[in-house]
Every structure is written in C-alpha cells, then in structure tokens.
Short mmCIF file of C-alpha atoms and ligand atoms in Angstrom, two decimals:
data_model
loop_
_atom_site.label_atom_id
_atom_site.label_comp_id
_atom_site.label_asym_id
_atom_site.label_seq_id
_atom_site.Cartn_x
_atom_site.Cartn_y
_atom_site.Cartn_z
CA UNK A 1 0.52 -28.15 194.25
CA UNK A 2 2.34 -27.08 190.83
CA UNK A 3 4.45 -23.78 191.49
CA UNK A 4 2.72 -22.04 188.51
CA UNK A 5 -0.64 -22.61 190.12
CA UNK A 6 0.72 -21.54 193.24
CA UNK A 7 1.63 -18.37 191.89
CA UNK A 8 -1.65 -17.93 189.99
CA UNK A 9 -3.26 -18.25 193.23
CA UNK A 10 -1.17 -15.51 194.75
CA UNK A 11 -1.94 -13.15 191.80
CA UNK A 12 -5.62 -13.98 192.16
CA UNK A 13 -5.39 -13.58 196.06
CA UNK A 14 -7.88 -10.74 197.52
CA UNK A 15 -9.12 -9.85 193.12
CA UNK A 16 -12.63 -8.97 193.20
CA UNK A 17 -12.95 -8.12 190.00
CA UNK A 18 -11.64 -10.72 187.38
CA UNK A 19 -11.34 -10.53 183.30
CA UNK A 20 -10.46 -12.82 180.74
CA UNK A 21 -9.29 -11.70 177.64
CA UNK A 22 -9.46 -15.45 174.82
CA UNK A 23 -8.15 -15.96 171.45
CA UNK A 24 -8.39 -18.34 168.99
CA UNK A 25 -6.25 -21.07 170.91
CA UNK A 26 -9.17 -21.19 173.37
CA UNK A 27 -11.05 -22.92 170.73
CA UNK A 28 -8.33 -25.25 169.49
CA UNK A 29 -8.79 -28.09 172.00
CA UNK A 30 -12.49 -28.06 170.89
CA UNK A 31 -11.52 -28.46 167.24
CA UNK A 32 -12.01 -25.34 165.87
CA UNK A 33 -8.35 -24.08 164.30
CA UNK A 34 -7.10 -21.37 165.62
CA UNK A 35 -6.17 -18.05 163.09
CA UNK A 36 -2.85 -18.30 162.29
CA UNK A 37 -2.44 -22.08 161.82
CA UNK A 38 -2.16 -23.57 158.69
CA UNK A 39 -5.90 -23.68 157.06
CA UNK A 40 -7.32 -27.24 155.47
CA UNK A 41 -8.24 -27.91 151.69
CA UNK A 42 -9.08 -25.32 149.65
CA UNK A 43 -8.48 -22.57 152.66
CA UNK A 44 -5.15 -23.91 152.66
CA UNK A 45 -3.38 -21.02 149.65
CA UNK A 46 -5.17 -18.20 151.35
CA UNK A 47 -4.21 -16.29 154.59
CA UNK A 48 -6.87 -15.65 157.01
CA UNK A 49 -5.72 -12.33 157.61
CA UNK A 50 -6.60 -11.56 153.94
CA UNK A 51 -9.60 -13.27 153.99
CA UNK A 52 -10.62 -11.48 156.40
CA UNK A 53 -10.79 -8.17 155.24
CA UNK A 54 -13.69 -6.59 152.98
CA UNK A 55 -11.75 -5.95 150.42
CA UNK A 56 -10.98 -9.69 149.59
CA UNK A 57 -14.95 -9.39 149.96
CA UNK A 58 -15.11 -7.23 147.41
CA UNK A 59 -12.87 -8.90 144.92
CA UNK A 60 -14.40 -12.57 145.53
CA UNK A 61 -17.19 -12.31 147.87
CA UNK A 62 -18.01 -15.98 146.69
CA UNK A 63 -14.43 -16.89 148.28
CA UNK A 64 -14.65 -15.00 151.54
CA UNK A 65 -18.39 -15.98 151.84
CA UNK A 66 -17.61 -19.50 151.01
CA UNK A 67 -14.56 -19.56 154.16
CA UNK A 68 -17.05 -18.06 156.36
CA UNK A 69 -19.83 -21.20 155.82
CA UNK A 70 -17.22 -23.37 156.50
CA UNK A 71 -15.53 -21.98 159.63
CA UNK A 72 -19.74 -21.67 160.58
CA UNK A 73 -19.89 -25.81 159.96
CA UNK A 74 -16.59 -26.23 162.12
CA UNK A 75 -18.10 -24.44 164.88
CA UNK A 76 -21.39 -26.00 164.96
CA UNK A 77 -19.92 -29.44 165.03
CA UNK A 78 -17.55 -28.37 167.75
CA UNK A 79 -18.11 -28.50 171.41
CA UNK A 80 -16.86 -26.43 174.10
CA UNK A 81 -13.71 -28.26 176.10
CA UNK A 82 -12.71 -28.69 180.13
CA UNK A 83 -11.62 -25.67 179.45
CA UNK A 84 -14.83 -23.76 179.07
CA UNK A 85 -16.21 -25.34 181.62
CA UNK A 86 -13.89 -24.13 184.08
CA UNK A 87 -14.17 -20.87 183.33
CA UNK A 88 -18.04 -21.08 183.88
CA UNK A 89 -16.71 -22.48 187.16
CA UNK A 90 -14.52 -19.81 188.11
CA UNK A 91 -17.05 -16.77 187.78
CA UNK A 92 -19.30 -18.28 190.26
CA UNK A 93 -16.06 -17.64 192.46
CA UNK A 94 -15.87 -13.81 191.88
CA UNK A 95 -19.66 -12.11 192.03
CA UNK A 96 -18.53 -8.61 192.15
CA UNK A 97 -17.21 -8.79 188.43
CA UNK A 98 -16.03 -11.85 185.82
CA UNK A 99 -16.44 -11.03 182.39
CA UNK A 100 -14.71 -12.63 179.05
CA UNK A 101 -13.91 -10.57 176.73
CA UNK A 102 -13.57 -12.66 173.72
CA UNK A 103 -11.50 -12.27 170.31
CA UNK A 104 -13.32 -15.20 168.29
CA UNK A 105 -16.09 -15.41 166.12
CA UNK A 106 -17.29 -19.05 167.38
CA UNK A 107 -19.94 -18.25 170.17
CA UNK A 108 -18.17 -21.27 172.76
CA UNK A 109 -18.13 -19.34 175.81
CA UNK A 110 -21.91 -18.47 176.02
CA UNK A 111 -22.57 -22.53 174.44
CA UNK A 112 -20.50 -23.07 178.03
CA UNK A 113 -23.00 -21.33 179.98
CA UNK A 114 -20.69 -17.92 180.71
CA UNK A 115 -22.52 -14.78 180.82
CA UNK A 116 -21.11 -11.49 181.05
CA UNK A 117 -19.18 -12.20 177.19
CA UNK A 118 -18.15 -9.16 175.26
CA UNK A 119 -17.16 -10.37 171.56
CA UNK A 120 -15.04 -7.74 170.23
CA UNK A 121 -14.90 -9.41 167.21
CA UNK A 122 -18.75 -10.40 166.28
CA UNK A 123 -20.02 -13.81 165.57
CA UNK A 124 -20.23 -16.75 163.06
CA UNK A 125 -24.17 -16.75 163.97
CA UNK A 126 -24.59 -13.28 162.91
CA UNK A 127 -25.39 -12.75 159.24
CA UNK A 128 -26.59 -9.51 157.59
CA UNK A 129 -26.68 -7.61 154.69
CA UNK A 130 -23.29 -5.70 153.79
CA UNK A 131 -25.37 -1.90 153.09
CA UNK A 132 -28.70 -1.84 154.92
CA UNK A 133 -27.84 -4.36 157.91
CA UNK A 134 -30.65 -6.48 157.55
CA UNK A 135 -30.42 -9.43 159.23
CA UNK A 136 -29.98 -13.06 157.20
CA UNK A 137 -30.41 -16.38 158.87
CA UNK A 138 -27.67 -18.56 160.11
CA UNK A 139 -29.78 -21.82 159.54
CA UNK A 140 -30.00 -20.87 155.75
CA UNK A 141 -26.48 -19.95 155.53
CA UNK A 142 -25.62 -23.52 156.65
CA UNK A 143 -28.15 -24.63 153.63
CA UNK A 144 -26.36 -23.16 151.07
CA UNK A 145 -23.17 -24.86 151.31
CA UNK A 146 -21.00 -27.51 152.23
CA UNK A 147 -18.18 -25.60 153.77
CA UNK A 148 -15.77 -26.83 151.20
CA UNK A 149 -15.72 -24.32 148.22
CA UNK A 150 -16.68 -21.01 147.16
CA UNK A 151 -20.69 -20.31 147.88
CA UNK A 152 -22.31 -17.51 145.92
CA UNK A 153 -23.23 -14.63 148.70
CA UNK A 154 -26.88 -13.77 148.82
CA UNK A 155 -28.28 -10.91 148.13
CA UNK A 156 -30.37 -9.01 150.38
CA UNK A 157 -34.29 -9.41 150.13
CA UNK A 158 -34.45 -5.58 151.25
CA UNK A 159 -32.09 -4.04 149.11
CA UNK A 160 -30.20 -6.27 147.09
CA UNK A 161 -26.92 -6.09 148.23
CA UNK A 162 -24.31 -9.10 149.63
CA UNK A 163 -25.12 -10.81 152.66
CA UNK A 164 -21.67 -11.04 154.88
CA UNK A 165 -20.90 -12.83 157.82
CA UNK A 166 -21.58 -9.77 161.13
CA UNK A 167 -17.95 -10.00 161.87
CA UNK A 168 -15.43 -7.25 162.27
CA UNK A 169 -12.81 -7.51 159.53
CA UNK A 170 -9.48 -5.63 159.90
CA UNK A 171 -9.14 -2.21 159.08
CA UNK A 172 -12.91 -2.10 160.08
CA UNK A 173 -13.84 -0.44 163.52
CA UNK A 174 -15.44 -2.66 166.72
CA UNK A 175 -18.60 -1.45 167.27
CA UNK A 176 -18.34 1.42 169.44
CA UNK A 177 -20.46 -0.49 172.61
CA UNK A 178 -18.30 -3.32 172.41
CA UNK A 179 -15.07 -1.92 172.61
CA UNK A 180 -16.27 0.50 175.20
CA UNK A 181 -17.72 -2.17 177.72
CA UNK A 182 -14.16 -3.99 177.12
CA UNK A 183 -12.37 -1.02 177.95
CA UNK A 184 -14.54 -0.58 180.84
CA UNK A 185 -14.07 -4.23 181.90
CA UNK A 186 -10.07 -3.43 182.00
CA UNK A 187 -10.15 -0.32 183.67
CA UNK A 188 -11.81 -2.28 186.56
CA UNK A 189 -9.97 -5.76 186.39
CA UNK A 190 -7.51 -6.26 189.87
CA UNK A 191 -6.37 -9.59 187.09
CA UNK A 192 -6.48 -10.67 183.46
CA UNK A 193 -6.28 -14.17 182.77
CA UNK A 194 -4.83 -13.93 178.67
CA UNK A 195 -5.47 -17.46 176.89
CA UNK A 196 -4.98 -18.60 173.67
CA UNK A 197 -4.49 -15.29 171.73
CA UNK A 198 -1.11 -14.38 169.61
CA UNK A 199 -1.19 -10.76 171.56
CA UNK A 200 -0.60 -9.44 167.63
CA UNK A 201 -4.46 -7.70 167.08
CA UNK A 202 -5.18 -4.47 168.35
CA UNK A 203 -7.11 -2.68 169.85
CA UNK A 204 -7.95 -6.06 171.82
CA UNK A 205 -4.22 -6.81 172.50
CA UNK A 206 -3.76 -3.56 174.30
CA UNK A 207 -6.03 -4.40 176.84
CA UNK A 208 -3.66 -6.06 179.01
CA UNK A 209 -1.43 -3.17 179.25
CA UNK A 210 -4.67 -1.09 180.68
CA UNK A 211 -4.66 -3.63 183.22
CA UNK A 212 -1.06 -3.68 184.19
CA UNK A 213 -0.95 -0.07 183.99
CA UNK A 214 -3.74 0.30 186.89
CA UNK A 215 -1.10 -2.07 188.82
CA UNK A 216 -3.64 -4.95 188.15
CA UNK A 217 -1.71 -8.28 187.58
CA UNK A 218 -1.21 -10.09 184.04
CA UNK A 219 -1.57 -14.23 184.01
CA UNK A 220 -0.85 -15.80 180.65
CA UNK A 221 -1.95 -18.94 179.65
CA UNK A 222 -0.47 -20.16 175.89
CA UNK A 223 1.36 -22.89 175.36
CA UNK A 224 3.37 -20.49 172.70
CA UNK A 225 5.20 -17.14 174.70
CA UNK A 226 4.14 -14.13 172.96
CA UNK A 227 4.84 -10.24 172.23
CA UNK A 228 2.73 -9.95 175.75
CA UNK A 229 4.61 -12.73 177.39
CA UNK A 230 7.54 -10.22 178.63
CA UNK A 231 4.91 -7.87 180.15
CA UNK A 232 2.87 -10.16 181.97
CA UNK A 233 3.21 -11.21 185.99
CA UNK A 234 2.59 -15.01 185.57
CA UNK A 235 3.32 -17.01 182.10
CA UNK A 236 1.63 -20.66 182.14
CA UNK A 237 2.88 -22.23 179.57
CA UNK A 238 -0.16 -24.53 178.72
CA UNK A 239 -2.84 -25.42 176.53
CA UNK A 240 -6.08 -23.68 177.96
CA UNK A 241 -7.94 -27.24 178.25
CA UNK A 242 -5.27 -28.28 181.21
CA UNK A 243 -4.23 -25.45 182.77
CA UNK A 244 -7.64 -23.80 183.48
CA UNK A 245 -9.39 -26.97 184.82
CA UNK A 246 -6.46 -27.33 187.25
CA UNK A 247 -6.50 -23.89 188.36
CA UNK A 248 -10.07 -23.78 189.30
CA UNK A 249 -9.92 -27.01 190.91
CA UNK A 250 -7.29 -25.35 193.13
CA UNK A 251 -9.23 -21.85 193.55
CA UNK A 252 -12.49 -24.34 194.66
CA UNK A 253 -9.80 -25.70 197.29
CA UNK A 254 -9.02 -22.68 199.05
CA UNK A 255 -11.71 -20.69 200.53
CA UNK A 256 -11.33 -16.86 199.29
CA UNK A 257 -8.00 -17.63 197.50
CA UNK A 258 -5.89 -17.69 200.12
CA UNK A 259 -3.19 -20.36 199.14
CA UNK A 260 -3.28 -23.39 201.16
CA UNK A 261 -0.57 -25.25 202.68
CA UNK A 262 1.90 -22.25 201.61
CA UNK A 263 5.49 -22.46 203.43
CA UNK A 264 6.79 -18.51 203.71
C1 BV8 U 301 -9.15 -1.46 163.85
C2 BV8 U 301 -12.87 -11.47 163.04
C3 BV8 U 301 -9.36 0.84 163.61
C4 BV8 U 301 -12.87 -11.95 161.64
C5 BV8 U 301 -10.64 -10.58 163.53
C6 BV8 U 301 -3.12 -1.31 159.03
C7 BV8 U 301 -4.34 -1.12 158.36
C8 BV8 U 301 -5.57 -1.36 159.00
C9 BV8 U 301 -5.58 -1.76 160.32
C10 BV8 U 301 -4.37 -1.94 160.95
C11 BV8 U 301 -3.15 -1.71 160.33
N1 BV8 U 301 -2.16 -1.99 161.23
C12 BV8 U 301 -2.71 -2.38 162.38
C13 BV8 U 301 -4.03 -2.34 162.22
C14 BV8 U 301 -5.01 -2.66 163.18
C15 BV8 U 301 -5.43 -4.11 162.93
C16 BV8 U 301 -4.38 -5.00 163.52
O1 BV8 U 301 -4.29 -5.07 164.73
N2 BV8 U 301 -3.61 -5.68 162.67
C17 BV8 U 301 -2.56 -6.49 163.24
C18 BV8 U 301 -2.57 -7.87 162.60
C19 BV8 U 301 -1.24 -5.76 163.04
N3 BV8 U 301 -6.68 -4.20 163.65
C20 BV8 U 301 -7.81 -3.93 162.99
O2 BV8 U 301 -7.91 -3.75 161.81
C21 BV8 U 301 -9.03 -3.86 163.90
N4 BV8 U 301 -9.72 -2.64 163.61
O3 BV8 U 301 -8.04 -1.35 164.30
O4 BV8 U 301 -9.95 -0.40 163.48
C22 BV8 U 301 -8.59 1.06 162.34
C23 BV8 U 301 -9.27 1.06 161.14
C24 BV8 U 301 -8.55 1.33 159.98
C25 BV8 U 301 -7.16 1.56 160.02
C26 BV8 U 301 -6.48 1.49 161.26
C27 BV8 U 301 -7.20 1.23 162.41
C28 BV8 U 301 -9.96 -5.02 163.64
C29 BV8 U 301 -9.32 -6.27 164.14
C30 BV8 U 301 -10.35 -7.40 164.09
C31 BV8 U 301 -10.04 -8.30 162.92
N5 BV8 U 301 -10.94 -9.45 162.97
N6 BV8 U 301 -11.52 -11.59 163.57
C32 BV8 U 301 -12.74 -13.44 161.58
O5 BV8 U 301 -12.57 -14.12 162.62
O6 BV8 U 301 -12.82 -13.93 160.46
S1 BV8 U 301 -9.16 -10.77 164.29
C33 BV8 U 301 -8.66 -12.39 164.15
O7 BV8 U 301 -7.37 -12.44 164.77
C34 BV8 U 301 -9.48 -13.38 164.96
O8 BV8 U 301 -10.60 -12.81 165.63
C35 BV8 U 301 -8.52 -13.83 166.05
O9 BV8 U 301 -9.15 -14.07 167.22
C36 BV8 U 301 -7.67 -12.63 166.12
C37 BV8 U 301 -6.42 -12.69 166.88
O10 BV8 U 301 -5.82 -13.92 166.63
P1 BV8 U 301 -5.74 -14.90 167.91
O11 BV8 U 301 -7.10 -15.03 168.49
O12 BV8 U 301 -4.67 -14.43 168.80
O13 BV8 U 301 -5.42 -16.24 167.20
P2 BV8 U 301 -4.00 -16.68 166.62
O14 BV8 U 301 -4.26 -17.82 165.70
O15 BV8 U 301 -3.26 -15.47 166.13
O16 BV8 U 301 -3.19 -17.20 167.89
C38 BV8 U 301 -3.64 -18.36 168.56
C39 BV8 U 301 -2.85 -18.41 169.84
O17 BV8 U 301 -3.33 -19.51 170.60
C40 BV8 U 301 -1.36 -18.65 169.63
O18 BV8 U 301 -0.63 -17.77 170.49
C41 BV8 U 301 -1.15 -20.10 170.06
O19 BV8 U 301 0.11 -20.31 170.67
C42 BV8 U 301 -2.24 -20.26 171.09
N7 BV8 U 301 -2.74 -21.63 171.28
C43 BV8 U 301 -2.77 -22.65 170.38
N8 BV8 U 301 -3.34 -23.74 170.97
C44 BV8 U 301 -3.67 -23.38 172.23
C45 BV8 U 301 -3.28 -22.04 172.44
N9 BV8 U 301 -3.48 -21.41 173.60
C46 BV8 U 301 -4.05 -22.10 174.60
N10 BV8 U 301 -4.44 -23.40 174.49
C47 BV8 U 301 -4.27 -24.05 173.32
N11 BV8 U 301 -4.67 -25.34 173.21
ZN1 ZN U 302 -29.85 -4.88 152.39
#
C-alpha cells in the first residue's frame, strides 16, 4: 500500500467524526474549471474574482449575469467524477458524523448522492431577485442564453428589480445558518480531508485551523501545495479523482481503520 495512504489511514484511525472541506479543483476532473484558471472565450479578459462581486453587477449586470448562465450550462453538462463517488462511499464508513462542507457553486456533491452538504458559497441552481428575494427559475435562466455572451438580467415579476444568480459574492456575508453549521461541523471534526481549494478565501479557509486547533488532524489533497499546505498533518499531492477513490478502497479494506499489514 502507497505510504501516503498509509498515513491517511493512521490520521483517520479511531475519527468518528469526519469533514470535508472542497474547492473548485473538486470539480475540475468533471469538467467544470476551477476559479482561478484561465477562463474560455469571452470570460477569458475578465477575472473571476471581479466578476464575482456585486459591484461588477452593478456596472454590467448583463456581463456578470451573462458568466453566470454559462458557468450554469458547464455544470449541467458536467457529471460528477470517481471522485464523488468515493466520497459518497466513505460517509457510509463514519455514521456518527460526515459532512462536506463545500466552497462551489455547482451542486456535484448532492448530484453524487452525499447528504449532509453545507454550501458556504450558494448555488448555480438558485436564482432570485437582487431586492425582494423572490425566487426565479433555473430552467428559464438556461432559456435565455447560450452561455457565450452577455444576457440581459431579468427583472423581477414582483418588484422589478435584477434577477442574480443566489450566490455569495465577495465582500458579501455567508448566510448566517450556513456558516454557523460549518463552524459547528469543525468544532466537532477528529479530521478534515481539504481537496481541491487554493486555501486563499476566507472565512471558509480558516476552517482548517479550527480543526487543527482542537488537535484534530489536517489531510490535504491538491495536486498544487498551498498557503494551508505547511499547516496540515498529511499533504497528498493528487488530483481528487485518484487519490480519493484509492483511499476509500483502502478504508473499505480495513475493518474500523485500523491499518492492515502495518510493520512497527
Ligand atoms: C466575507 C461564489 C465578510 C461566487 C465565492 C477585502 C474586501 C472584502 C472582503 C475581503 C477583503 N479581504 C478579504 C476579504 C474576504 C474575502 C476573501 O477571502 N478574499 C480573498 C480572496 C482574500 N471573502 C469574502 O468576501 C467572503 N465574505 O468575508 O464577508 C466581509 C464582508 C465585507 C468586507 C470584509 C469581510 C465571501 C467569499 C465568497 C466569495 N464567493 N464563490 C462564484 O462562485 O461565482 S468564492 C470563489 O473562490 C469560489 O467559490 C471558489 O470556490 C472559491 C475559492 O476558490 P477555490 O475553490 O479554492 O478554487 P481555486 O480555483 O482558487 O483553486 C482550485 C484549487 O484546486 C487549486 O489549489 C488547484 O491546485 C486545485 N486543483 C486543480 N485541479 C485539481 C485540484 N485539486 C484536486 N484535484 C484536481 N483535479
Ligand atoms: Zn423582486
């Protein structure tokens, strides 16, 4: 057995309660590009982290709607990877507590089949209007748009205003709940399994540090290091789609964790 999945195995030996914290790289084996790579066509002069903001709503709300029909089109053509499939897997391995705590917009985990997803970030599917919250439907956001250009935003049949996409844009809050349950979730995680995330947006990449600061352990999978990778007990350096199927595989192995055949 590989020495990093060894070790995992160790740091997951005796958890009851297990988190996972995902980013954007998550998605990447399924298609869907991940924040900070370079965007396609017309997406390619902008910088998601502008985009994402309302703001840039505000200025060009037929630009930022326009990104947001296309990232929706991405998504629905994409389909979850090995990767998703071995978390869904793993939490049948932990009842007392597996929950994902999520950073992306794309809905993949619960199209998996995990439950217990927090997304700290909102969702592509989620459409309503920018003042009174109504709620607009995803199936005629897909309608109105290729995904290749700028698409006019709604308006509101309640009051008027722009439809937006029911994400959380930075310098915006996370909905109080949200944040709360993930907090919750780190405050009782004995391990964090950290995939696919650049460790750079906060407050979802301090949640680690809750964890490591209760003495729970820190596994990273990204085949990038990052500002977390110093802090953390086990770096995998791996794309999620071939670490995670391996690992579960392994965890399925051993009954209760304990690591088989190991020579101390
Ligand atoms: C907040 C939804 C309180 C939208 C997103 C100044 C002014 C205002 C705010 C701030 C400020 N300074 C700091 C802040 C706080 C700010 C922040 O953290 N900024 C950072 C950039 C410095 N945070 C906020 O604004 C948050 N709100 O703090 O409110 C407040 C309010 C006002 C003022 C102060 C504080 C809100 C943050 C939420 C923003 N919304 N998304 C949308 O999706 O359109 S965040 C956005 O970035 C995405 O959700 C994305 O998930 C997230 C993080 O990116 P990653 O997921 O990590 O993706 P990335 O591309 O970066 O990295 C991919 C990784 O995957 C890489 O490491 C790569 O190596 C790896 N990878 C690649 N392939 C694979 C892989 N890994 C595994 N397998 C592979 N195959
Ligand atoms: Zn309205």
């Amino acid at each position: 057995m590989d020495k990093v999945v060894r070790k995992a195995l160790e740091l997951l030996e005796g958890a009851r309660h297990v988190a996972v914290l995902t980013g954007a790289g998550m998605s990447a084996e399924s298609g869907v590009p991940t924040f900070r790579d370079a965007q396609t066509g017309l997406w390619a002069k902008f910088d998601p982290q502008q985009l994402a903001t309302a703001e840039a709503f505000a200025e060009s709300p037929s630009r930022v709607f326009g990104w947001y029909v296309s990232r929706l089109q991405t998504v629905r053509r994409a389909t979850p990877h090995a990767g998703y499939d071995a978390l869904v897997r793993m939490a049948a391995l932990y009842p007392d507590g597996f929950d994902i705590i999520t950073q992306n917009v794309d809905g993949l985990h619960s199209r998996a089949g995990s439950e217990n997803v927090v997304e700290l970030h909102g969702s592509l599917e989620a459409f309503r209007c920018s003042a009174c919250r109504e709620v607009f439907s995803t199936d005629r956001v897909i309608e109105l748009g290729e995904g290749d250009g700028e698409v006019s935003a709604p308006a509101c049949g309640k009051c008027g205003n722009f439809i937006r996409p029911g994400v959380v844009w930075f310098g915006e809050m996370l909905p109080r709940e949200v944040l709360e349950r993930a907090t919750q979730v780190a405050y009782e995680a004995d391990v964090v399994l950290v995939i696919g995330t650049s460790s750079l947006v906060y407050p979802a990449a301090g949640l680690p540090d809750i964890v490591s600061a209760r003495g729970g352990r820190v596994i990273e999978i990204n085949p990038k290091a990052t500002p977390l990778t110093p802090r953390v007990d086990l770096y995998w350096e791996a794309a999620a789609g071939e670490a995670l199927p391996q690992l579960v595989d392994a965890l399925q192995r051993t009954e209760g964790g304990k690591t088989e055949g190991r020579n101390d």
